[in-house]
Short mmCIF file of C-alpha atoms and ligand atoms in Angstrom, two decimals:
data_model
loop_
_atom_site.label_atom_id
_atom_site.label_comp_id
_atom_site.label_asym_id
_atom_site.label_seq_id
_atom_site.Cartn_x
_atom_site.Cartn_y
_atom_site.Cartn_z
CA UNK M 3 12.72 -13.50 -43.56
CA UNK M 4 9.68 -15.74 -42.65
CA UNK M 5 12.24 -18.13 -40.13
CA UNK M 6 13.91 -14.52 -38.53
CA UNK M 7 11.08 -13.04 -38.01
CA UNK M 8 9.05 -16.43 -36.35
CA UNK M 9 12.47 -16.94 -34.47
CA UNK M 10 12.30 -13.52 -32.87
CA UNK M 11 8.31 -14.13 -32.14
CA UNK M 12 9.39 -17.05 -30.29
CA UNK M 13 11.50 -15.29 -28.42
CA UNK M 14 9.81 -12.46 -27.63
CA UNK M 15 6.14 -14.55 -27.16
CA UNK M 16 9.33 -16.67 -24.67
CA UNK M 17 9.85 -13.07 -22.31
CA UNK M 18 5.96 -13.06 -21.39
CA UNK M 19 5.48 -12.70 -18.15
CA UNK M 20 3.37 -15.86 -17.16
CA UNK M 21 0.56 -15.04 -14.81
CA UNK M 22 -0.92 -12.82 -17.98
CA UNK M 23 -3.70 -15.01 -19.13
CA UNK M 24 -7.53 -13.28 -19.71
CA UNK M 25 -9.49 -10.84 -18.23
CA UNK M 26 -9.86 -10.42 -14.35
CA UNK M 27 -12.81 -10.99 -13.03
CA UNK M 28 -14.80 -13.59 -14.57
CA UNK M 29 -16.77 -14.25 -11.55
CA UNK M 30 -17.45 -10.36 -11.36
CA UNK M 31 -18.33 -10.05 -14.92
CA UNK M 32 -20.20 -13.15 -15.44
CA UNK M 33 -22.70 -12.58 -12.34
CA UNK M 34 -23.35 -9.11 -14.50
CA UNK M 35 -23.93 -11.33 -17.89
CA UNK M 36 -25.48 -14.85 -16.28
CA UNK M 37 -27.78 -12.59 -13.42
CA UNK M 38 -29.30 -10.58 -16.26
CA UNK M 39 -30.61 -14.15 -17.98
CA UNK M 40 -34.27 -14.02 -16.41
CA UNK M 41 -34.87 -17.93 -16.75
CA UNK M 42 -31.56 -18.59 -15.20
CA UNK M 43 -32.74 -17.60 -11.30
CA UNK M 44 -35.59 -20.83 -11.83
CA UNK M 45 -32.41 -23.24 -11.06
CA UNK M 46 -32.29 -22.29 -7.37
CA UNK M 47 -32.82 -25.63 -5.92
CA UNK M 48 -29.38 -27.29 -6.71
CA UNK M 49 -27.92 -29.88 -4.68
CA UNK M 50 -24.09 -29.47 -4.37
CA UNK M 51 -22.58 -32.77 -5.30
CA UNK M 52 -19.47 -34.42 -5.32
CA UNK M 53 -16.68 -34.70 -8.03
CA UNK M 54 -17.03 -38.14 -10.11
CA UNK M 55 -15.90 -37.59 -13.09
CA UNK M 56 -12.18 -38.73 -13.45
CA UNK M 57 -12.93 -41.20 -15.91
CA UNK M 58 -14.59 -38.96 -17.92
CA UNK M 59 -11.63 -36.68 -18.16
CA UNK M 60 -8.77 -37.60 -19.64
CA UNK M 61 -6.70 -34.16 -19.89
CA UNK M 62 -3.98 -33.93 -16.90
CA UNK M 63 -4.29 -31.37 -14.73
CA UNK M 64 -1.69 -29.73 -11.73
CA UNK M 65 -1.03 -32.18 -9.38
CA UNK M 66 -1.17 -29.90 -6.92
CA UNK M 67 -4.83 -28.57 -8.33
CA UNK M 68 -7.67 -29.64 -6.13
CA UNK M 69 -11.66 -29.65 -6.48
CA UNK M 70 -12.67 -26.36 -3.77
CA UNK M 71 -16.12 -26.12 -2.26
CA UNK M 72 -16.35 -22.07 -2.00
CA UNK M 73 -20.56 -21.64 -1.43
CA UNK M 74 -21.09 -25.01 0.98
CA UNK M 75 -20.11 -28.53 1.26
CA UNK M 76 -21.50 -31.33 -0.76
CA UNK M 77 -25.38 -31.87 -0.02
CA UNK M 78 -25.58 -28.43 0.50
CA UNK M 79 -28.00 -26.29 -1.74
CA UNK M 80 -27.16 -24.10 -3.73
CA UNK M 81 -28.31 -22.05 -7.81
CA UNK M 82 -27.17 -21.93 -11.03
CA UNK M 83 -25.74 -18.34 -11.02
CA UNK M 84 -23.72 -19.06 -7.69
CA UNK M 85 -22.30 -22.00 -9.20
CA UNK M 86 -21.33 -20.31 -12.82
CA UNK M 87 -20.03 -17.01 -11.34
CA UNK M 88 -17.57 -18.24 -8.85
CA UNK M 89 -16.18 -20.89 -10.99
CA UNK M 90 -16.06 -19.20 -13.70
CA UNK M 91 -12.86 -18.13 -12.20
CA UNK M 92 -11.72 -22.18 -11.92
CA UNK M 93 -10.05 -22.71 -14.53
CA UNK M 94 -7.55 -19.62 -13.47
CA UNK M 95 -6.70 -21.80 -9.05
CA UNK M 96 -3.64 -23.48 -11.54
CA UNK M 97 -5.20 -26.24 -12.65
CA UNK M 98 -3.39 -25.59 -16.04
CA UNK M 99 0.10 -24.52 -14.20
CA UNK M 100 3.28 -26.77 -14.68
CA UNK M 101 2.45 -29.28 -17.10
CA UNK M 102 4.12 -30.70 -20.24
CA UNK M 103 1.42 -30.54 -23.00
CA UNK M 104 3.15 -29.46 -26.14
CA UNK M 105 6.44 -28.15 -27.32
CA UNK M 106 4.73 -25.51 -28.44
CA UNK M 107 3.43 -24.61 -25.34
CA UNK M 108 6.47 -21.94 -25.23
CA UNK M 109 5.28 -19.91 -27.71
CA UNK M 110 2.55 -19.00 -25.02
CA UNK M 111 4.69 -18.32 -21.94
CA UNK M 112 3.72 -21.88 -19.97
CA UNK M 113 1.46 -24.50 -20.08
CA UNK M 114 -1.83 -21.95 -18.52
CA UNK M 115 -1.00 -20.10 -21.49
CA UNK M 116 -1.59 -22.77 -24.03
CA UNK M 117 -4.78 -23.85 -22.75
CA UNK M 118 -6.09 -20.06 -21.79
CA UNK M 119 -4.65 -18.82 -25.45
CA UNK M 120 -5.02 -18.93 -29.62
CA UNK M 121 -2.38 -17.36 -30.55
CA UNK M 122 -2.82 -17.04 -34.70
CA UNK M 123 -0.39 -14.18 -36.10
CA UNK M 124 1.75 -13.63 -39.55
CA UNK M 125 -1.32 -14.70 -41.35
CA UNK M 126 -1.96 -17.93 -39.44
CA UNK M 127 2.32 -18.40 -40.14
CA UNK M 128 2.38 -18.41 -36.26
CA UNK M 129 -0.74 -20.18 -34.10
CA UNK M 130 -0.28 -21.78 -30.65
CA UNK M 131 -2.45 -22.29 -28.00
CA UNK M 132 -5.77 -24.71 -27.91
CA UNK M 133 -8.41 -22.17 -25.53
CA UNK M 134 -10.68 -22.90 -28.45
CA UNK M 135 -10.51 -26.95 -27.70
CA UNK M 136 -11.31 -26.18 -23.95
CA UNK M 137 -14.45 -24.34 -24.37
CA UNK M 138 -15.52 -27.91 -26.06
CA UNK M 139 -14.12 -30.20 -23.78
CA UNK M 140 -15.73 -28.69 -20.58
CA UNK M 141 -19.35 -28.39 -22.71
CA UNK M 142 -18.90 -31.70 -23.38
CA UNK M 143 -18.45 -32.55 -19.58
CA UNK M 144 -21.34 -30.50 -18.88
CA UNK M 145 -23.68 -32.74 -20.65
CA UNK M 146 -22.03 -35.58 -19.35
CA UNK M 147 -22.92 -34.16 -16.05
CA UNK M 148 -26.75 -32.51 -17.31
CA UNK M 149 -27.34 -36.16 -18.17
CA UNK M 150 -26.16 -37.94 -15.47
CA UNK M 151 -28.98 -35.67 -13.56
CA UNK M 152 -25.70 -33.72 -11.61
CA UNK M 153 -27.25 -29.88 -12.13
CA UNK M 154 -24.08 -28.88 -10.05
CA UNK M 155 -21.27 -30.23 -12.06
CA UNK M 156 -23.40 -29.61 -15.44
CA UNK M 157 -23.73 -25.78 -14.45
CA UNK M 158 -19.87 -25.92 -12.73
CA UNK M 159 -18.17 -27.60 -16.56
CA UNK M 160 -20.44 -24.84 -18.17
CA UNK M 161 -18.50 -22.81 -15.53
CA UNK M 162 -15.09 -23.98 -17.02
CA UNK M 163 -16.43 -23.59 -20.80
CA UNK M 164 -17.28 -20.40 -19.89
CA UNK M 165 -13.88 -18.72 -18.89
CA UNK M 166 -12.15 -20.01 -21.23
CA UNK M 167 -14.54 -18.43 -24.21
CA UNK M 168 -14.38 -15.38 -22.01
CA UNK M 169 -10.48 -15.64 -22.04
CA UNK M 170 -10.30 -15.65 -26.20
CA UNK M 171 -12.57 -11.88 -26.56
CA UNK M 172 -9.26 -9.98 -24.72
CA UNK M 173 -8.18 -8.34 -27.75
CA UNK M 174 -4.31 -8.71 -26.24
CA UNK M 175 -4.55 -13.28 -26.53
CA UNK M 176 -4.80 -12.83 -30.23
CA UNK M 177 -2.25 -10.77 -30.54
CA UNK M 178 0.17 -9.12 -28.22
CA UNK M 179 0.24 -5.93 -30.70
CA UNK M 180 -0.88 -4.48 -33.47
CA UNK M 181 1.13 -5.72 -36.56
CA UNK M 182 3.07 -2.39 -37.24
CA UNK M 183 4.28 -2.06 -33.63
CA UNK M 184 5.87 -5.65 -34.08
CA UNK M 185 6.97 -5.04 -36.97
CA UNK M 186 9.02 -2.11 -36.15
CA UNK M 187 10.10 -3.62 -32.67
CA UNK M 188 10.43 -6.65 -32.84
CA UNK M 189 14.49 -6.53 -33.32
CA UNK M 190 14.77 -5.24 -29.89
CA UNK M 191 12.43 -7.95 -28.68
CA UNK M 192 13.15 -7.03 -24.31
CA UNK M 193 12.03 -3.49 -24.82
CA UNK M 194 9.07 -4.81 -27.17
CA UNK M 195 8.46 -7.36 -24.58
CA UNK M 196 8.40 -4.71 -21.63
CA UNK M 197 6.19 -2.86 -24.33
CA UNK M 198 3.49 -5.36 -24.65
CA UNK M 199 3.68 -6.32 -20.42
CA UNK M 200 3.49 -2.48 -20.09
CA UNK M 201 -0.08 -2.66 -22.08
CA UNK M 202 -1.34 -6.18 -20.61
CA UNK M 203 -0.50 -5.78 -17.31
CA UNK M 204 -2.13 -2.11 -17.50
CA UNK M 205 -5.72 -3.12 -18.79
CA UNK M 206 -6.04 -6.19 -16.83
CA UNK M 207 -5.37 -5.52 -13.45
CA UNK M 208 -5.80 -1.44 -13.44
CA UNK M 209 -8.07 -0.30 -15.91
CA UNK M 210 -10.26 -3.28 -16.44
CA UNK M 211 -10.69 -3.97 -12.90
CA UNK M 212 -10.91 -0.81 -11.63
CA UNK M 213 -13.68 0.10 -13.53
CA UNK M 214 -15.20 -3.09 -12.63
CA UNK M 215 -14.94 -2.79 -8.86
CA UNK M 216 -15.86 0.60 -9.28
CA UNK M 217 -19.23 -0.56 -10.18
CA UNK M 218 -19.29 1.24 -14.19
CA UNK M 219 -22.37 1.87 -14.82
CA UNK M 220 -21.09 1.42 -18.61
CA UNK M 221 -19.44 -1.39 -17.86
CA UNK M 222 -22.15 -2.79 -16.13
CA UNK M 223 -24.79 -1.81 -18.00
CA UNK M 224 -22.57 -3.86 -21.56
CA UNK M 225 -22.07 -6.77 -19.61
CA UNK M 226 -25.70 -6.89 -19.08
CA UNK M 227 -27.57 -5.63 -22.19
CA UNK M 228 -25.59 -7.28 -24.61
CA UNK M 229 -27.27 -9.52 -27.55
CA UNK M 230 -26.14 -13.14 -26.95
CA UNK M 231 -24.46 -14.57 -29.77
CA UNK M 232 -25.64 -17.08 -32.05
CA UNK M 233 -24.25 -20.47 -31.24
CA UNK M 234 -24.62 -23.77 -32.55
CA UNK M 235 -21.34 -24.83 -31.77
CA UNK M 236 -18.76 -24.28 -29.21
CA UNK M 237 -15.72 -24.64 -30.74
CA UNK M 238 -16.73 -22.86 -34.07
CA UNK M 239 -17.99 -19.67 -31.92
CA UNK M 240 -14.81 -19.52 -29.69
CA UNK M 241 -12.82 -19.42 -32.56
CA UNK M 242 -14.72 -16.60 -33.99
CA UNK M 243 -14.75 -14.93 -30.69
CA UNK M 244 -11.09 -14.53 -30.76
CA UNK M 245 -11.06 -13.15 -34.39
CA UNK M 246 -13.03 -10.14 -33.69
CA UNK M 247 -10.77 -9.53 -30.11
CA UNK M 248 -8.00 -9.63 -32.51
CA UNK M 249 -9.40 -6.67 -34.59
CA UNK M 250 -9.80 -4.93 -32.11
CA UNK M 251 -5.69 -4.49 -30.88
CA UNK M 252 -5.08 -1.59 -33.00
CA UNK M 253 -7.49 0.54 -31.38
CA UNK M 254 -6.42 -0.96 -28.11
CA UNK M 255 -2.96 -0.11 -28.09
CA UNK M 256 -3.51 3.49 -29.45
CA UNK M 257 -5.78 4.63 -27.30
CA UNK M 258 -4.09 2.72 -24.16
CA UNK M 259 -1.68 5.03 -25.51
CA UNK M 260 -3.70 8.03 -25.76
CA UNK M 261 -4.99 7.70 -22.12
CA UNK M 262 -2.22 6.51 -20.18
CA UNK M 263 0.94 8.62 -21.76
CA UNK M 264 3.66 7.59 -24.37
CA UNK M 265 5.12 6.27 -21.32
CA UNK M 266 3.32 2.96 -21.54
CA UNK M 267 5.09 2.29 -24.78
CA UNK M 268 8.19 2.80 -23.34
CA UNK M 269 10.85 0.80 -22.86
CA UNK M 270 11.48 0.02 -19.33
CA UNK M 271 7.93 -0.26 -17.01
CA UNK M 272 5.05 1.26 -16.44
CA UNK M 273 3.88 2.08 -12.70
CA UNK M 274 0.97 3.47 -11.96
CA UNK M 275 -1.26 2.86 -8.52
CA UNK M 276 -4.34 2.80 -7.97
CA UNK M 277 -4.52 6.41 -6.40
CA UNK M 278 -2.82 7.76 -9.14
CA UNK M 279 -4.98 5.43 -12.19
CA UNK M 280 -7.75 7.31 -10.04
CA UNK M 281 -6.53 10.89 -10.67
CA UNK M 282 -6.52 9.64 -14.42
CA UNK M 283 -10.53 8.65 -14.53
CA UNK M 284 -11.45 12.33 -13.21
CA UNK M 285 -9.31 14.37 -14.37
CA UNK M 286 -11.19 16.87 -17.17
CA UNK M 287 -8.46 16.97 -19.47
CA UNK M 288 -8.34 13.00 -19.96
CA UNK M 289 -12.20 12.56 -20.65
CA UNK M 290 -11.87 12.57 -23.89
CA UNK M 291 -9.11 9.56 -24.36
CA UNK M 292 -11.06 7.82 -21.32
CA UNK M 293 -14.42 8.07 -23.24
CA UNK M 294 -12.51 6.38 -26.31
CA UNK M 295 -10.59 3.64 -24.41
CA UNK M 296 -13.54 2.38 -22.86
CA UNK M 297 -15.73 2.49 -25.96
CA UNK M 298 -12.98 -0.24 -27.08
CA UNK M 299 -12.19 -2.11 -23.70
CA UNK M 300 -16.40 -2.18 -23.52
CA UNK M 301 -16.67 -3.60 -27.90
CA UNK M 302 -14.49 -6.67 -26.03
CA UNK M 303 -16.41 -6.66 -23.06
CA UNK M 304 -19.16 -7.17 -25.39
CA UNK M 305 -18.03 -9.84 -26.90
CA UNK M 306 -17.29 -11.30 -23.37
CA UNK M 307 -21.02 -10.95 -22.53
CA UNK M 308 -22.65 -11.82 -25.75
CA UNK M 309 -20.43 -14.99 -26.01
CA UNK M 310 -20.88 -15.95 -22.62
CA UNK M 311 -25.00 -15.37 -22.66
CA UNK M 312 -24.84 -17.18 -26.17
CA UNK M 313 -23.27 -20.28 -24.47
CA UNK M 314 -25.52 -20.29 -21.79
CA UNK M 315 -28.69 -20.20 -24.40
CA UNK M 316 -26.94 -22.63 -26.02
CA UNK M 317 -26.55 -25.21 -23.75
CA UNK M 318 -29.63 -25.25 -21.92
CA UNK M 319 -31.22 -25.64 -26.03
CA UNK M 320 -28.86 -28.22 -26.92
CA UNK M 321 -28.37 -30.24 -23.42
CA UNK M 322 -32.61 -29.78 -22.41
CA UNK M 323 -31.13 -29.25 -18.94
ZN1 ZN Z 415 -7.86 -18.33 -17.94
#
């Protein structure tokens, strides 16, 4: 029986789209989160330096990935908030695509999915993904750079570490659907996959992105006011963050259905335009459902902010930069 379930789950995961790997707009959200830490603005005279860490980073990356400097050129000045905000998006710039990392990467879609998720199902029977290890990997590089008096790469590696920790706070990256839905629907893998993709894309590419880009006050307030998580070990905290996010998947699934309608769980692709979403967001009949959905998304974003702040605060104490 267990074997059958495993094969079905593998088949289902292989059908997941390859472009679904975490919250949208890491940079915009990180700017709010880290901008709320008053001490960060003191790091405002940082010289942009060239990348000289090949010998310290033994991980493989996509050959097409090149280091870009979006805020200026080597030798120019920048500040910590700018570096942390811009480069918290960097791991999504094809760094981890088209790689052969593990025979288990197929469980998470592909190599990028493998590095950006930590997937645990059926009480630990099925595990895939190393996002928690990538949090620690880039944290270690950040320490090396700071110890080398290179604040630029110290903060830039810390931004990459933040990215992976933030990905782990997205509930759908810990479990694609609640257990009861998986058990009920897994027989028809193709339809089940469409159902999960509908929920996933609608949350990340429409709902969450729109609320952030609209500057929704509650969203901004949550990101700015979350209390820093107490972090003593980035690796262990990443695992705890993903466990906490996984607990939200049941509520998230139901509340997405209540707000967007049962069609989101239909066995065909669910599409919504930005105009339709704006109408839903202001529709008086939808306000109760919107408030409840916001509660769940904001709980996840509270984790996003809390763990991001916790990691940066921990780095400051631990690395003493
Ligand atoms: Zn990611």
